[in-house]
XYZ file of C-alpha atoms in Angstrom:
538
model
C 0.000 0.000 0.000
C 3.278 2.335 -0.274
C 2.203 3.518 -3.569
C -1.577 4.215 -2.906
C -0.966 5.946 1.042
C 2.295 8.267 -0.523
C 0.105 9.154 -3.770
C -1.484 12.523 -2.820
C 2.037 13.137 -0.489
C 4.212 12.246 -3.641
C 2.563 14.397 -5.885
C 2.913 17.633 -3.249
C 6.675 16.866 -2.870
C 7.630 16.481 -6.492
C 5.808 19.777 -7.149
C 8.032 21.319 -4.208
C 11.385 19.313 -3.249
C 12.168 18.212 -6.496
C 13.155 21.714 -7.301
C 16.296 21.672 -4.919
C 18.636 18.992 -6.959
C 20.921 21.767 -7.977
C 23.925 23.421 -6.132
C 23.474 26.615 -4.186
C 24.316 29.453 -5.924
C 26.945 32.054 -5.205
C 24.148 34.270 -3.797
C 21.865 37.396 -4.889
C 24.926 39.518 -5.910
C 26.410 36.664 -8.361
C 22.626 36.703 -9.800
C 23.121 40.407 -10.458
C 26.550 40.291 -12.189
C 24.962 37.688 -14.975
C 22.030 39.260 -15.402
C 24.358 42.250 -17.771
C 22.073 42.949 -20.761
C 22.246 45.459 -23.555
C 20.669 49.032 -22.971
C 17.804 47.934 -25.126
C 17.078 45.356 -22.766
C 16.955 47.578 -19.786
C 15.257 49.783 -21.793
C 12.292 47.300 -21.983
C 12.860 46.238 -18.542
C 12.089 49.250 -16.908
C 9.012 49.703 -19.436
C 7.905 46.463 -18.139
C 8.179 47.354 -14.357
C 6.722 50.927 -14.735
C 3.661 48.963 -16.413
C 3.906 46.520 -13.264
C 3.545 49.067 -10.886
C 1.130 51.014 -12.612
C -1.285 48.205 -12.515
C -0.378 47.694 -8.619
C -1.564 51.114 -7.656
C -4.819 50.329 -9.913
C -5.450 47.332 -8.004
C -4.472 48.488 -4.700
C -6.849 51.135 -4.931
C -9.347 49.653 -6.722
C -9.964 46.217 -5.911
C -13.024 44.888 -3.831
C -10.936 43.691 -0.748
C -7.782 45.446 0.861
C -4.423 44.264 -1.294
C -1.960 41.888 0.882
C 1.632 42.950 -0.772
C 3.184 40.138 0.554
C 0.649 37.692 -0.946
C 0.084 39.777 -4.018
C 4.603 39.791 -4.937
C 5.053 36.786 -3.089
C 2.291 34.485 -3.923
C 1.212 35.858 -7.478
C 3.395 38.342 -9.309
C 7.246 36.647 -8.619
C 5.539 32.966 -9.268
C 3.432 34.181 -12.557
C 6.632 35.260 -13.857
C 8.908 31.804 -13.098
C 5.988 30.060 -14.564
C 6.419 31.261 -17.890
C 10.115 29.655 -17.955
C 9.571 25.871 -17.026
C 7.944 23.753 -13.998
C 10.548 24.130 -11.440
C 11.848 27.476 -11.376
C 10.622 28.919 -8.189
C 10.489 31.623 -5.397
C 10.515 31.262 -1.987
C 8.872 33.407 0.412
C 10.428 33.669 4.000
C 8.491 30.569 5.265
C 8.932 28.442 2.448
C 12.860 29.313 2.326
C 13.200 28.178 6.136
C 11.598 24.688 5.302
C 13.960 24.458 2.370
C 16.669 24.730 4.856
C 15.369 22.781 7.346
C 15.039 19.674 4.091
C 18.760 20.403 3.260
C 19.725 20.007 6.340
C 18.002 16.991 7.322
C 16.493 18.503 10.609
C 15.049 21.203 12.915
C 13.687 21.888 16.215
C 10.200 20.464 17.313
C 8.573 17.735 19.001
C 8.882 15.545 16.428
C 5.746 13.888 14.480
C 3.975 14.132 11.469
C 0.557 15.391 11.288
C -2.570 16.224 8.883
C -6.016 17.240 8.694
C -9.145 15.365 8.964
C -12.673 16.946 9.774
C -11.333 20.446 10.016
C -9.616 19.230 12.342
C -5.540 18.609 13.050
C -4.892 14.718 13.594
C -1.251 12.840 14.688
C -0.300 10.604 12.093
C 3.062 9.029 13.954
C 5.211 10.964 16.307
C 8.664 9.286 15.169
C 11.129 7.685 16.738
C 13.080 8.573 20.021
C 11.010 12.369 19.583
C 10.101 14.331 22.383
C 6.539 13.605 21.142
C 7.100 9.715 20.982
C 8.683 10.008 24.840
C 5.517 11.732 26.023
C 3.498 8.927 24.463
C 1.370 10.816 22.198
C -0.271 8.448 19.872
C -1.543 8.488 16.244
C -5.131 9.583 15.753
C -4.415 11.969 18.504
C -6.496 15.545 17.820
C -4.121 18.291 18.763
C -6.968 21.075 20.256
C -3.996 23.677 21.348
C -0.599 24.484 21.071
C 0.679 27.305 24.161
C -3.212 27.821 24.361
C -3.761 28.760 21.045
C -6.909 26.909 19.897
C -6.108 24.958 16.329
C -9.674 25.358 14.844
C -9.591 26.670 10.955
C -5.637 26.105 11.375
C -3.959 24.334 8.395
C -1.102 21.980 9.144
C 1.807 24.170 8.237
C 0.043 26.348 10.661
C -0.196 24.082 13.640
C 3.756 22.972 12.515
C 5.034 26.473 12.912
C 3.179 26.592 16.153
C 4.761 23.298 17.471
C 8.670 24.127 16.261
C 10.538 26.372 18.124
C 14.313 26.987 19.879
C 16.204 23.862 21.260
C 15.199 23.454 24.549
C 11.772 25.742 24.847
C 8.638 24.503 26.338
C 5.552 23.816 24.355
C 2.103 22.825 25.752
C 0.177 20.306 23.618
C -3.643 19.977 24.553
C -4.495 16.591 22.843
C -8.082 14.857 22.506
C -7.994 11.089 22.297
C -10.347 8.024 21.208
C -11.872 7.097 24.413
C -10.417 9.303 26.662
C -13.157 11.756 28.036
C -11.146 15.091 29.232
C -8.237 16.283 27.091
C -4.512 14.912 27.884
C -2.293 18.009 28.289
C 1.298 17.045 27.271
C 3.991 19.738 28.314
C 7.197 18.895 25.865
C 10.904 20.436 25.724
C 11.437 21.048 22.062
C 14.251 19.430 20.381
C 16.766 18.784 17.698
C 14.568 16.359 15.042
C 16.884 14.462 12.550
C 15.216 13.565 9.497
C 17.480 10.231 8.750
C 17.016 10.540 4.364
C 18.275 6.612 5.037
C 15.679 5.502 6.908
C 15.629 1.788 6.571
C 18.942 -0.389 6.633
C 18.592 -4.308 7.063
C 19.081 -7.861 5.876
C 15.773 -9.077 4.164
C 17.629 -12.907 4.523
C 21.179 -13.656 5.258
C 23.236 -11.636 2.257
C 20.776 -10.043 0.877
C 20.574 -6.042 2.227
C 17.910 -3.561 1.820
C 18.771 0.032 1.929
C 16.130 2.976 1.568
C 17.216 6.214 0.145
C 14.033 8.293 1.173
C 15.705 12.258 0.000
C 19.087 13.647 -0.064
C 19.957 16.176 2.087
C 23.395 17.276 3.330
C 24.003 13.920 5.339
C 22.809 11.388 2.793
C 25.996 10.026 1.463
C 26.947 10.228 5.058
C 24.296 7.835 6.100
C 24.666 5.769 3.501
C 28.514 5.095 4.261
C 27.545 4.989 8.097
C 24.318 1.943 7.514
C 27.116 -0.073 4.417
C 29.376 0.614 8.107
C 26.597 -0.974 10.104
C 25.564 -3.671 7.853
C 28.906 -5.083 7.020
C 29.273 -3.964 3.317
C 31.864 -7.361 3.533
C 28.853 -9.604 3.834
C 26.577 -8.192 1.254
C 25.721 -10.565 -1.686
C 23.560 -8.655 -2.742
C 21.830 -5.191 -2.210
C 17.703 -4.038 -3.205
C 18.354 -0.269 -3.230
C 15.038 1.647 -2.812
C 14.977 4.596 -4.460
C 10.770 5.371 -4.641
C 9.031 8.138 -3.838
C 12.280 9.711 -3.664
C 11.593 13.377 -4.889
C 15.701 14.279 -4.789
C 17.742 17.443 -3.012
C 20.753 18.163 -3.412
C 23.191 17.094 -6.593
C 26.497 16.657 -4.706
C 24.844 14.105 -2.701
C 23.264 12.348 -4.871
C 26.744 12.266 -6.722
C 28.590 10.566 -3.835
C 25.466 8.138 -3.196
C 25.925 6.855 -7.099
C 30.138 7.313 -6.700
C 29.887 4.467 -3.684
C 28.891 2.000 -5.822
C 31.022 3.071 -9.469
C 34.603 2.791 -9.894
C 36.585 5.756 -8.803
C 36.536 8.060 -11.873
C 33.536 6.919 -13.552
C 30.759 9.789 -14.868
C 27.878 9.994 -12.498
C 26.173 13.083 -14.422
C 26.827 15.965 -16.147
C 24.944 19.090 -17.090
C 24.774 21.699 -19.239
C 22.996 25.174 -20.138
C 22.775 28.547 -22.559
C 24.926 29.930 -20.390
C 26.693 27.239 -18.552
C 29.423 25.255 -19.977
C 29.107 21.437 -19.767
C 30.876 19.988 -16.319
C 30.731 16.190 -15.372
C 30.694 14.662 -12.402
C 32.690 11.506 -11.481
C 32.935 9.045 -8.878
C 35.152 10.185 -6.427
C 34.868 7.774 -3.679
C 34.120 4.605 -5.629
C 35.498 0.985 -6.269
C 35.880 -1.531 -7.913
C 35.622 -4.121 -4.963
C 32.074 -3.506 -4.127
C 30.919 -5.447 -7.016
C 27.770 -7.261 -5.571
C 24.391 -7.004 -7.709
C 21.974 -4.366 -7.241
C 18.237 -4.332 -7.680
C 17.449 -0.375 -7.368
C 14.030 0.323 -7.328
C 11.930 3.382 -8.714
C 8.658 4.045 -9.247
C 6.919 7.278 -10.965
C 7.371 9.628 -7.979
C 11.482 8.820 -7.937
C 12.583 12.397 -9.236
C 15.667 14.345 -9.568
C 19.024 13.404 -8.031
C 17.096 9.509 -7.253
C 17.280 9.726 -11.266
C 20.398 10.580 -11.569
C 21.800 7.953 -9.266
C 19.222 5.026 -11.318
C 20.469 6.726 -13.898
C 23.903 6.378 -13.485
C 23.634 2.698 -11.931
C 22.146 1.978 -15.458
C 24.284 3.520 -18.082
C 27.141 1.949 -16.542
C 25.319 -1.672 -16.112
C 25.793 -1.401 -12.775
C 22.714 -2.432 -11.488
C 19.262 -3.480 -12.362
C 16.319 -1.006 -12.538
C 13.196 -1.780 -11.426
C 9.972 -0.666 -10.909
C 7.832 1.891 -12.988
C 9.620 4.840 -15.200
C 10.875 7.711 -13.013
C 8.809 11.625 -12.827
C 11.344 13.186 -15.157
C 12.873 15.655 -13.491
C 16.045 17.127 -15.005
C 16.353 20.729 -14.601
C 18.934 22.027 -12.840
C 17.933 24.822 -10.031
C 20.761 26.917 -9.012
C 19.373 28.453 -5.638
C 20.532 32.119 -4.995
C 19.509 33.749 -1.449
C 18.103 37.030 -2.063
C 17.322 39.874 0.601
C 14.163 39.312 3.471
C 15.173 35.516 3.966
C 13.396 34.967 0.449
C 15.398 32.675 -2.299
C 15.425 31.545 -5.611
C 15.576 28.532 -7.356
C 16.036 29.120 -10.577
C 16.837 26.594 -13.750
C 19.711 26.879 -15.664
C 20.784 23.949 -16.974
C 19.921 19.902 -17.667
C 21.039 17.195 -16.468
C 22.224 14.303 -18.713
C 23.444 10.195 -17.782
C 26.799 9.040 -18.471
C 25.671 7.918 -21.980
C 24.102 11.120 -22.910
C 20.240 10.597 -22.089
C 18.723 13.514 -20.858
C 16.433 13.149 -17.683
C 14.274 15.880 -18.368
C 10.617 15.041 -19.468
C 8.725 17.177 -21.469
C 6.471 20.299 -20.456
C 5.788 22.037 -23.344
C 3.222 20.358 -24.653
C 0.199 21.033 -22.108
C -0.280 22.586 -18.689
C 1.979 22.705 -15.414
C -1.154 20.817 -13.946
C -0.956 18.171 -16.240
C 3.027 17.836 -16.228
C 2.656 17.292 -12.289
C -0.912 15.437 -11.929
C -1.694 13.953 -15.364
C 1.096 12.015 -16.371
C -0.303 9.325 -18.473
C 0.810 5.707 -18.075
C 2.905 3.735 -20.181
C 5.207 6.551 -21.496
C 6.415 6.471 -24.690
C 10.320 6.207 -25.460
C 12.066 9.001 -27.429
C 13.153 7.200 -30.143
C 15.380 10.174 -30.948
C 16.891 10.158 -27.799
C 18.731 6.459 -27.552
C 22.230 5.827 -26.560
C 24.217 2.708 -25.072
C 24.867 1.338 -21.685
C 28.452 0.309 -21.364
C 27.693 -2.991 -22.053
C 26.103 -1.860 -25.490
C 22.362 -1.932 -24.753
C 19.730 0.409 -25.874
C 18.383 3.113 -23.109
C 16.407 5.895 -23.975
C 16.172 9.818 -22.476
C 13.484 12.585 -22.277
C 11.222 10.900 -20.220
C 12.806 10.183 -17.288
C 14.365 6.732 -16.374
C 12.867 3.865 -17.500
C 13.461 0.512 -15.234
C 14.869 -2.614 -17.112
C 11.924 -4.405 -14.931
C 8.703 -3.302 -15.451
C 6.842 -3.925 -12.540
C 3.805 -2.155 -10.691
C 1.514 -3.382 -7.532
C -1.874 -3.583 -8.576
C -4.602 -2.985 -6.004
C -8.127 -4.141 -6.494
C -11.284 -2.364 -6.085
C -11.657 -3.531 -2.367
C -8.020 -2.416 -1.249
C -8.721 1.040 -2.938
C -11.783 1.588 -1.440
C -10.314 1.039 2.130
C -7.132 3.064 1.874
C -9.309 6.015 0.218
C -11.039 6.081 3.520
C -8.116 5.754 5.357
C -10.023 2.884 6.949
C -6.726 0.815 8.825
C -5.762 4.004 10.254
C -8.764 5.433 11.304
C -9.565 2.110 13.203
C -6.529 1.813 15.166
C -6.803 4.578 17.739
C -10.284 3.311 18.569
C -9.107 -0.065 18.771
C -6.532 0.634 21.071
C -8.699 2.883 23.232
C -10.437 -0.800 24.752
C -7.370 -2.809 24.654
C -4.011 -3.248 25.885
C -1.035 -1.054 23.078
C 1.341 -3.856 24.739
C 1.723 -6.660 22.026
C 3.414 -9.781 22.040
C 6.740 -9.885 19.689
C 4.986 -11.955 17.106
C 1.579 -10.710 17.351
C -0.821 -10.626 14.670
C -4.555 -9.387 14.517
C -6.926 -12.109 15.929
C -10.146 -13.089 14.517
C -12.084 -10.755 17.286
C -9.937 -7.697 15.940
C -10.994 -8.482 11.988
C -14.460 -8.844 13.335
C -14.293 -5.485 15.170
C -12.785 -4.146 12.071
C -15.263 -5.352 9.397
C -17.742 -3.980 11.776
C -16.291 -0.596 11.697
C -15.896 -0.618 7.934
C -19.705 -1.536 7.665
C -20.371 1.352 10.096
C -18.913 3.656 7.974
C -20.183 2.880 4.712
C -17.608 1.078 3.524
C -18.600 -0.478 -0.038
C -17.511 -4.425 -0.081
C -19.452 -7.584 -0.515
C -18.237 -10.705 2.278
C -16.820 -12.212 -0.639
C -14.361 -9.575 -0.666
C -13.448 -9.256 2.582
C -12.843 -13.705 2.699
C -10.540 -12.659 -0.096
C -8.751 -10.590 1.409
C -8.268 -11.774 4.768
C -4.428 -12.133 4.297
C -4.096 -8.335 2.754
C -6.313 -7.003 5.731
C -4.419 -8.475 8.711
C -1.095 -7.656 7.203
C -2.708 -3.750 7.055
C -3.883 -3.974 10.395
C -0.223 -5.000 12.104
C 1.626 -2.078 9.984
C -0.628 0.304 11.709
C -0.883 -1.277 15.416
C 2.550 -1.894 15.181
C 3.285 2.872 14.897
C 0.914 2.880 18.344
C 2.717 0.028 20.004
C 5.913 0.026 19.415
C 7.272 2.301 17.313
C 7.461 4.044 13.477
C 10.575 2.328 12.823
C 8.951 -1.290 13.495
C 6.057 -0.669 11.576
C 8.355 0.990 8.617
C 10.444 -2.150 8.919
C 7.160 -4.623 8.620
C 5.785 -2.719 5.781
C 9.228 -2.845 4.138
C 9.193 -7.147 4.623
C 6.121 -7.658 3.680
C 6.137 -5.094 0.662
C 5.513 -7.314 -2.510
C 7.293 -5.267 -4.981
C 10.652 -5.817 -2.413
C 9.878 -9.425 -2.269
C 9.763 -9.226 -6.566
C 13.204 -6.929 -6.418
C 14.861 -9.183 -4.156
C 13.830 -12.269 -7.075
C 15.122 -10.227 -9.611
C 19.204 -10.248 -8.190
C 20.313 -12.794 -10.619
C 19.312 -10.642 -13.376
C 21.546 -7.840 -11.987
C 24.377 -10.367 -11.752
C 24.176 -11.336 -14.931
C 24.045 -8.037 -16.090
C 27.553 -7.347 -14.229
C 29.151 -10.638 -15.348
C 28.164 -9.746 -19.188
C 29.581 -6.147 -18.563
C 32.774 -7.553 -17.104
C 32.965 -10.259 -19.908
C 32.684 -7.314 -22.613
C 35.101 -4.825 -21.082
C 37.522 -7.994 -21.047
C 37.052 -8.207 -24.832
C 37.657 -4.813 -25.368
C 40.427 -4.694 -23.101
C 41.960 -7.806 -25.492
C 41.349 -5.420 -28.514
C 42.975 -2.872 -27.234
C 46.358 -5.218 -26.118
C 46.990 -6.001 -29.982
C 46.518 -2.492 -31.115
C 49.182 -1.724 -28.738
């Protein structure tokens, strides 16, 4: 259910994080030394700005309701502009340029725990890990009523979030209503440091085999990844399922290093070029050539940016075997400049290209931004003007993203769907647990009474299924059921972890590791050959 519970998420971070896979610029004052133009193009410059501000003062005095300038230059004139250019350009406002920052840096200072709205009202989805939330034992389905006695009625949840972040070491007050708890639970927390781990899951699936989850990259990624190969015992691994979905990207350098680990030292990871930037590679600089274990990575249609540029990468240089669906297409590069008020800009000025040559990029030209980010059709064509060779001489194609050697999607039928619309597993939980014990036995799994006391709640709430659905998919339903009960009793992590295991496209990845050594065997037999060739020329 990764695919169907991340779908509305994935789409709101691809059309927000994916636009931060480029360096960060030298700053507003290098912006203002290449921006020299003719006098003609001044001249028409300032034309265009007198007209601008002619029409402000019309509006401003004219218009129905009182003018908000920050909203009106912020929110409307600077991002009307950047969207006549291409889908990712983009300006930050103050707010939006500290959560930038806070992504790149792969933490901030809260409680720690994800939240969202349901019935005008603000809901815990999972405090995580170790958090001062998770300490204080606040629970999903938890309604957060105040925050330092502000009431959160008609607040949105980057609202309550701003209310709930603060200085390292501040108090905050948390009123909190929960499922079968009459008065409200007031929960009095000491703000923190929150790490955002962007390798969140690092494990053997069976002896040899390793699963590593790539989930953004931020300024520690290629850290993370060295420190859980560390953990792991990169020694012992036979082979390695690589999860790059839902992965919307961040920042270039880091996704360089993450592709370098597993590339010999000097091979091309990327390179990108502009109008007015020259073409510059990137190479492995940390690689080698004894890490030569197969690779499954996985991808799926919300993998964007530097994720594509590290499957990308993998691929060219038949390093490992894609999998999964083809990639979002994202392969602009933003160069972010900091400009005055703590606003930025993220603007694109180059593309990215694979080792062979493919370029990333999708295209936007050809109907709306709304359609580019919500109406990408299935089964994408290939540019058949766009093909070039993997090192091992087969045929890969570019402008469209990455396409996976693998095809493979998870197919849900009509009764899953119509459950995880409703958010139906998640809902249940907090008023499951609010008449039993949240202590579970280490290999627990939901009894016949629970599925009973769910199908009843499903039925109560209008759930549309016939019995002979629900006998069908007893298996599917239980194995919901734990992932959630598993966040309330024991932890994100565990339930991450169970999800992960019992994920059928990782079970299909992990079968697909002799295809991936096969691939490097072939690659290694060819280079030999050409290696030969090269001998009697000399």
């Amino acid at each position: 259910m990764r695919q169907i519970r991340a779908f509305v998420f994935s789409l709101l971070v691809i059309a927000s994080c994916a636009i931060v896979a480029g360096n960060f610029g030298p700053g507003a004052s290098a912006l203002a030394e290449s921006s020299a133009a003719p006098a003609s193009a001044d001249d028409e410059l300032s034309a265009g700005l007198k007209t601008f501000t002619s029409i402000y003062r019309l509006v401003e005095e004219n218009a129905a309701d009182k003018v908000n300038p920050d909203k009106a230059i912020y929110k409307g004139a600077v991002p009307g502009m950047l969207r006549t250019l291409d889908p990712h350009s983009s300006f930050f406002d103050p707010r939006d340029f500290q959560q930038l920052r806070e992504d790149q840096r792969g933490s901030y200072y809260g409680v720690g725990m994800t939240i969202q709205p349901k019935d005008s009202r603000i809901v815990v989805v999972a405090p995580f890990t170790g958090s001062p939330a998770y300490k204080a034992g606040i629970r999903p389905g938890d309604v957060i009523i105040e925050v330092n006695d502000k009431r959160t009625d008609g607040m949105n949840t980057s609202e309550v979030a701003d209310l709930l972040k603060g200085p390292k070491g501040t108090k905050v007050q948390v009123l909190i209503a929960r499922e079968g708890v009459d008065k409200p639970i007031t929960f009095n927390l000491i703000r923190g440091e929150i790490p955002r781990f962007s390798v969140q899951n690092a494990f053997w699936l069976k002896p040899g085999i390793a699963y590593i989850d790539v989930e953004s990259f931020n300024e520690n990624t290629s850290k993370e990844l060295e420190d859980a190969m560390h953990k792991l015992g990169e020694a012992n691994v036979k082979g390695l399922v690589f999860d790059l979905r839902d992965n919307p990207g961040g920042l270039l350098n880091e996704g360089v290093a993450v592709a370098g680990h597993f590339l010999r030292k000097g091979q091309t990871v990327v390179s990108h070029r502009g109008r007015s930037s020259p073409e510059r590679p990137y190479t492995a600089s940390n690689g080698s050539a004894a890490r030569d274990y197969p690779i499954v990575v996985m991808v799926n249609r919300y993998s964007a940016s530097a994720a594509e540029i590290v499957a990308g990468a993998l691929q060219d240089h038949d390093r490992a075997w894609i999998f999964g669906d083809n990639t979002f297409g994202k392969g602009l590069v933003q160069t972010v400049f900091p400009l005055s008020e703590n606003t930025g800009l993220a603007l694109t000025t180059a593309k990215y290209y694979t080792p062979s040559g493919r370029l990333i990029q999708r295209d936007y030209t050809s109907g709306s931004f709304y359609e580019y980010y919500f109406n990408r059709k299935d089964g994408a064509q290939k540019d058949s003007t766009d093909v070039k060779m993997t090192d091992a001489g087969r045929a890969v194609y570019g402008g469209n993203g990455i396409t996976p050697d693998e095809k493979f999607v998870v197919k849900y039928n009509k009764f899953q769907i119509e459950l995880a619309r409703r958010s139906a597993f998640r809902d249940f939980i907090p008023k499951y647990f609010s008449s039993h014990s949240t202590t579970l036995a280490k290999d627990w799994t939901p009894d016949n009474a629970m599925l009973n006391e769910f199908h009843d709640y499903a039925m109560k709430n209008n759930a549309q299924f016939t019995e002979a659905e629900w006998a069908e998919n007893n298996d599917w339903i239980k194995t919901q059921l734990k992932r959630e009960a598993l966040i309330t009793a024991v932890s994100l992590d565990e339930s991450l972890r169970y999800a992960i295991e019992t994920d059928p496209a990782v079970l299909k990845a992990m079968d697909s590791l002799p295809k991936a050594k096969a691939l490097l065997l072939d690659n290694s037999k060819k280079q030999m050959v050409q290696l030969d060739k090269r001998a009697r020329r000399d």
